[in-house]
């Protein structure tokens, strides 16, 4: 394994664990989150989360009884999706991309796609929709949300009164 590959794997693993820690800290006490980790060439599925990994990808989904999460890591991808309290998060990664989608609250939706090397994060609160395509500017609509995408060097933030675009547009 090359030094670059080890560095990417280390950063990716740290990102997954950090995101999982945030999700567990933010989860309501009454709805215990369930994790679905999928190491390379594995699939993990429960009622509220799913994760699928290619032979060179790693993914994890975390969902509670009201939320839903779906993570899919294709070739050389690292994918994390966390859906809590009615939130729905999807994350797809390939080509050394590492998107982390976190949706918390009723009507929160986060859809992230990683198609080229780089990190991406999307966080949505109740009623918000956050989208990262990896090829166009990130979008934040509805309620409170945030996105940062190092694939396109774009981002957005929404405090509930309309989105503010960040970086490339």
mmCIF file of C-alpha atoms in Angstrom:
data_model
loop_
_atom_site.group_PDB
_atom_site.id
_atom_site.type_symbol
_atom_site.label_atom_id
_atom_site.label_comp_id
_atom_site.label_asym_id
_atom_site.label_seq_id
_atom_site.Cartn_x
_atom_site.Cartn_y
_atom_site.Cartn_z
ATOM 1 C CA UNK A 1 0.000 0.000 0.000
ATOM 2 C CA UNK A 2 1.457 3.349 -1.020
ATOM 3 C CA UNK A 3 1.941 6.271 1.367
ATOM 4 C CA UNK A 4 -0.733 8.279 -0.461
ATOM 5 C CA UNK A 5 -3.250 5.454 -0.189
ATOM 6 C CA UNK A 6 -2.528 5.074 3.532
ATOM 7 C CA UNK A 7 -2.980 8.812 4.071
ATOM 8 C CA UNK A 8 -6.288 8.821 2.212
ATOM 9 C CA UNK A 9 -7.483 5.793 4.187
ATOM 10 C CA UNK A 10 -6.471 7.405 7.484
ATOM 11 C CA UNK A 11 -8.227 10.697 6.693
ATOM 12 C CA UNK A 12 -11.278 8.799 5.493
ATOM 13 C CA UNK A 13 -11.478 6.626 8.596
ATOM 14 C CA UNK A 14 -11.103 9.680 10.815
ATOM 15 C CA UNK A 15 -13.909 11.444 8.898
ATOM 16 C CA UNK A 16 -16.225 8.458 9.291
ATOM 17 C CA UNK A 17 -15.590 8.171 13.023
ATOM 18 C CA UNK A 18 -15.903 11.935 13.575
ATOM 19 C CA UNK A 19 -19.209 12.015 11.697
ATOM 20 C CA UNK A 20 -20.495 9.033 13.645
ATOM 21 C CA UNK A 21 -19.538 10.743 16.912
ATOM 22 C CA UNK A 22 -21.425 13.886 15.908
ATOM 23 C CA UNK A 23 -24.483 11.828 14.993
ATOM 24 C CA UNK A 24 -24.515 9.935 18.272
ATOM 25 C CA UNK A 25 -24.103 13.156 20.269
ATOM 26 C CA UNK A 26 -26.947 14.870 18.376
ATOM 27 C CA UNK A 27 -29.372 11.906 18.393
ATOM 28 C CA UNK A 28 -32.475 12.141 20.565
ATOM 29 C CA UNK A 29 -32.214 9.982 23.687
ATOM 30 C CA UNK A 30 -35.430 8.099 22.877
ATOM 31 C CA UNK A 31 -34.323 6.877 19.457
ATOM 32 C CA UNK A 32 -31.071 4.943 19.596
ATOM 33 C CA UNK A 33 -29.227 5.108 16.270
ATOM 34 C CA UNK A 34 -28.299 1.903 14.475
ATOM 35 C CA UNK A 35 -25.041 1.707 12.529
ATOM 36 C CA UNK A 36 -24.548 -0.134 9.249
ATOM 37 C CA UNK A 37 -20.816 -0.302 8.529
ATOM 38 C CA UNK A 38 -19.583 -1.892 5.304
ATOM 39 C CA UNK A 39 -15.901 -2.591 4.867
ATOM 40 C CA UNK A 40 -14.545 -3.235 1.366
ATOM 41 C CA UNK A 41 -16.691 -5.694 -0.594
ATOM 42 C CA UNK A 42 -19.454 -5.794 2.055
ATOM 43 C CA UNK A 43 -23.093 -4.771 2.375
ATOM 44 C CA UNK A 44 -24.928 -3.989 5.613
ATOM 45 C CA UNK A 45 -28.681 -3.367 5.796
ATOM 46 C CA UNK A 46 -31.182 -2.718 8.615
ATOM 47 C CA UNK A 47 -34.638 -1.128 8.612
ATOM 48 C CA UNK A 48 -33.247 2.407 8.838
ATOM 49 C CA UNK A 49 -29.821 2.278 7.226
ATOM 50 C CA UNK A 50 -27.857 0.616 4.475
ATOM 51 C CA UNK A 51 -24.256 0.642 3.360
ATOM 52 C CA UNK A 52 -22.622 -0.957 0.323
ATOM 53 C CA UNK A 53 -18.916 -0.975 -0.464
ATOM 54 C CA UNK A 54 -16.988 -2.036 -3.552
ATOM 55 C CA UNK A 55 -13.769 -4.045 -3.172
ATOM 56 C CA UNK A 56 -11.864 -0.731 -2.764
ATOM 57 C CA UNK A 57 -14.512 1.387 -1.007
ATOM 58 C CA UNK A 58 -15.709 1.828 2.577
ATOM 59 C CA UNK A 59 -19.089 3.113 3.716
ATOM 60 C CA UNK A 60 -21.262 3.512 6.796
ATOM 61 C CA UNK A 61 -24.871 4.413 7.386
ATOM 62 C CA UNK A 62 -26.405 5.457 10.700
ATOM 63 C CA UNK A 63 -30.150 5.810 11.173
ATOM 64 C CA UNK A 64 -32.682 5.824 13.984
ATOM 65 C CA UNK A 65 -36.317 4.677 14.072
ATOM 66 C CA UNK A 66 -37.527 7.881 12.389
ATOM 67 C CA UNK A 67 -34.584 8.567 10.085
ATOM 68 C CA UNK A 68 -33.038 6.796 7.107
ATOM 69 C CA UNK A 69 -29.496 6.621 5.791
ATOM 70 C CA UNK A 70 -27.975 5.104 2.656
ATOM 71 C CA UNK A 71 -24.242 5.066 1.910
ATOM 72 C CA UNK A 72 -22.660 3.622 -1.230
ATOM 73 C CA UNK A 73 -18.903 3.513 -1.804
ATOM 74 C CA UNK A 74 -17.832 2.571 -5.299
ATOM 75 C CA UNK A 75 -14.211 2.212 -6.485
ATOM 76 C CA UNK A 76 -11.875 4.080 -4.113
ATOM 77 C CA UNK A 77 -14.742 5.896 -2.401
ATOM 78 C CA UNK A 78 -15.459 6.633 1.249
ATOM 79 C CA UNK A 79 -19.106 7.316 2.047
ATOM 80 C CA UNK A 80 -21.000 8.282 5.230
ATOM 81 C CA UNK A 81 -24.739 8.901 5.635
ATOM 82 C CA UNK A 82 -26.521 9.752 8.902
ATOM 83 C CA UNK A 83 -30.310 10.147 9.063
ATOM 84 C CA UNK A 84 -31.877 10.933 12.444
ATOM 85 C CA UNK A 85 -35.232 12.097 13.797
ATOM 86 C CA UNK A 86 -37.044 12.014 10.451
ATOM 87 C CA UNK A 87 -34.059 13.031 8.327
ATOM 88 C CA UNK A 88 -33.067 11.183 5.154
ATOM 89 C CA UNK A 89 -29.411 11.115 4.116
ATOM 90 C CA UNK A 90 -27.795 9.572 1.037
ATOM 91 C CA UNK A 91 -24.112 9.543 0.179
ATOM 92 C CA UNK A 92 -22.392 8.063 -2.875
ATOM 93 C CA UNK A 93 -18.631 8.095 -3.426
ATOM 94 C CA UNK A 94 -16.022 7.031 -5.956
ATOM 95 C CA UNK A 95 -12.590 8.131 -7.261
ATOM 96 C CA UNK A 96 -11.101 9.086 -3.848
ATOM 97 C CA UNK A 97 -14.112 11.210 -2.894
ATOM 98 C CA UNK A 98 -15.349 11.259 0.713
ATOM 99 C CA UNK A 99 -18.831 12.767 1.171
ATOM 100 C CA UNK A 100 -20.520 12.861 4.607
ATOM 101 C CA UNK A 101 -24.299 13.459 4.651
ATOM 102 C CA UNK A 102 -26.067 14.324 7.927
ATOM 103 C CA UNK A 103 -29.834 14.907 8.031
ATOM 104 C CA UNK A 104 -31.464 15.527 11.414
ATOM 105 C CA UNK A 105 -35.121 16.346 11.996
ATOM 106 C CA UNK A 106 -38.440 15.977 10.207
ATOM 107 C CA UNK A 107 -38.186 16.677 6.481
ATOM 108 C CA UNK A 108 -34.390 17.062 6.486
ATOM 109 C CA UNK A 109 -32.885 15.733 3.246
ATOM 110 C CA UNK A 110 -29.217 15.517 2.291
ATOM 111 C CA UNK A 111 -28.027 14.044 -1.029
ATOM 112 C CA UNK A 112 -24.273 14.006 -1.585
ATOM 113 C CA UNK A 113 -22.329 12.588 -4.502
ATOM 114 C CA UNK A 114 -18.564 12.337 -4.636
ATOM 115 C CA UNK A 115 -17.205 11.836 -8.140
ATOM 116 C CA UNK A 116 -13.659 13.204 -7.925
ATOM 117 C CA UNK A 117 -11.012 13.451 -5.195
ATOM 118 C CA UNK A 118 -12.084 15.618 -2.296
ATOM 119 C CA UNK A 119 -14.126 15.865 0.841
ATOM 120 C CA UNK A 120 -17.723 17.046 0.966
ATOM 121 C CA UNK A 121 -20.110 17.576 3.860
ATOM 122 C CA UNK A 122 -23.793 18.344 3.927
ATOM 123 C CA UNK A 123 -25.845 18.993 7.060
ATOM 124 C CA UNK A 124 -29.601 19.661 7.020
ATOM 125 C CA UNK A 125 -32.004 20.521 9.817
ATOM 126 C CA UNK A 126 -35.801 20.158 9.820
ATOM 127 C CA UNK A 127 -37.359 21.026 6.448
ATOM 128 C CA UNK A 128 -34.034 21.695 4.723
ATOM 129 C CA UNK A 129 -32.607 20.106 1.585
ATOM 130 C CA UNK A 130 -28.863 20.077 0.925
ATOM 131 C CA UNK A 131 -27.399 18.760 -2.330
ATOM 132 C CA UNK A 132 -23.836 18.221 -3.538
ATOM 133 C CA UNK A 133 -23.360 16.715 -7.011
ATOM 134 C CA UNK A 134 -19.581 16.957 -7.197
ATOM 135 C CA UNK A 135 -19.872 18.645 -10.603
ATOM 136 C CA UNK A 136 -21.903 21.801 -9.900
ATOM 137 C CA UNK A 137 -22.308 24.280 -7.044
ATOM 138 C CA UNK A 138 -23.711 22.975 -3.755
ATOM 139 C CA UNK A 139 -27.307 23.963 -2.925
ATOM 140 C CA UNK A 140 -29.108 24.607 0.386
ATOM 141 C CA UNK A 141 -32.887 25.174 0.305
ATOM 142 C CA UNK A 142 -35.760 25.160 2.794
ATOM 143 C CA UNK A 143 -34.722 25.325 6.445
ATOM 144 C CA UNK A 144 -31.322 25.520 8.072
ATOM 145 C CA UNK A 145 -28.521 23.720 6.239
ATOM 146 C CA UNK A 146 -24.880 23.797 5.274
ATOM 147 C CA UNK A 147 -22.755 22.306 2.511
ATOM 148 C CA UNK A 148 -19.058 22.419 1.751
ATOM 149 C CA UNK A 149 -17.649 20.703 -1.317
ATOM 150 C CA UNK A 150 -13.925 20.505 -2.018
ATOM 151 C CA UNK A 151 -14.617 18.835 -5.382
ATOM 152 C CA UNK A 152 -16.066 22.044 -6.806
ATOM 153 C CA UNK A 153 -14.760 24.497 -4.190
ATOM 154 C CA UNK A 154 -18.326 25.587 -3.532
ATOM 155 C CA UNK A 155 -20.646 25.646 -0.578
ATOM 156 C CA UNK A 156 -23.748 27.213 0.866
ATOM 157 C CA UNK A 157 -25.348 28.057 4.155
ATOM 158 C CA UNK A 158 -28.998 28.677 4.915
ATOM 159 C CA UNK A 159 -30.256 30.040 8.220
ATOM 160 C CA UNK A 160 -33.854 29.592 7.078
ATOM 161 C CA UNK A 161 -34.211 32.922 5.249
ATOM 162 C CA UNK A 162 -32.669 31.819 1.964
ATOM 163 C CA UNK A 163 -29.342 30.377 0.857
ATOM 164 C CA UNK A 164 -26.015 32.151 0.827
ATOM 165 C CA UNK A 165 -23.662 30.704 -1.798
ATOM 166 C CA UNK A 166 -20.000 30.250 -0.858
ATOM 167 C CA UNK A 167 -16.951 29.806 -3.098
ATOM 168 C CA UNK A 168 -17.314 28.980 -6.801
ATOM 169 C CA UNK A 169 -20.832 29.442 -8.145
#
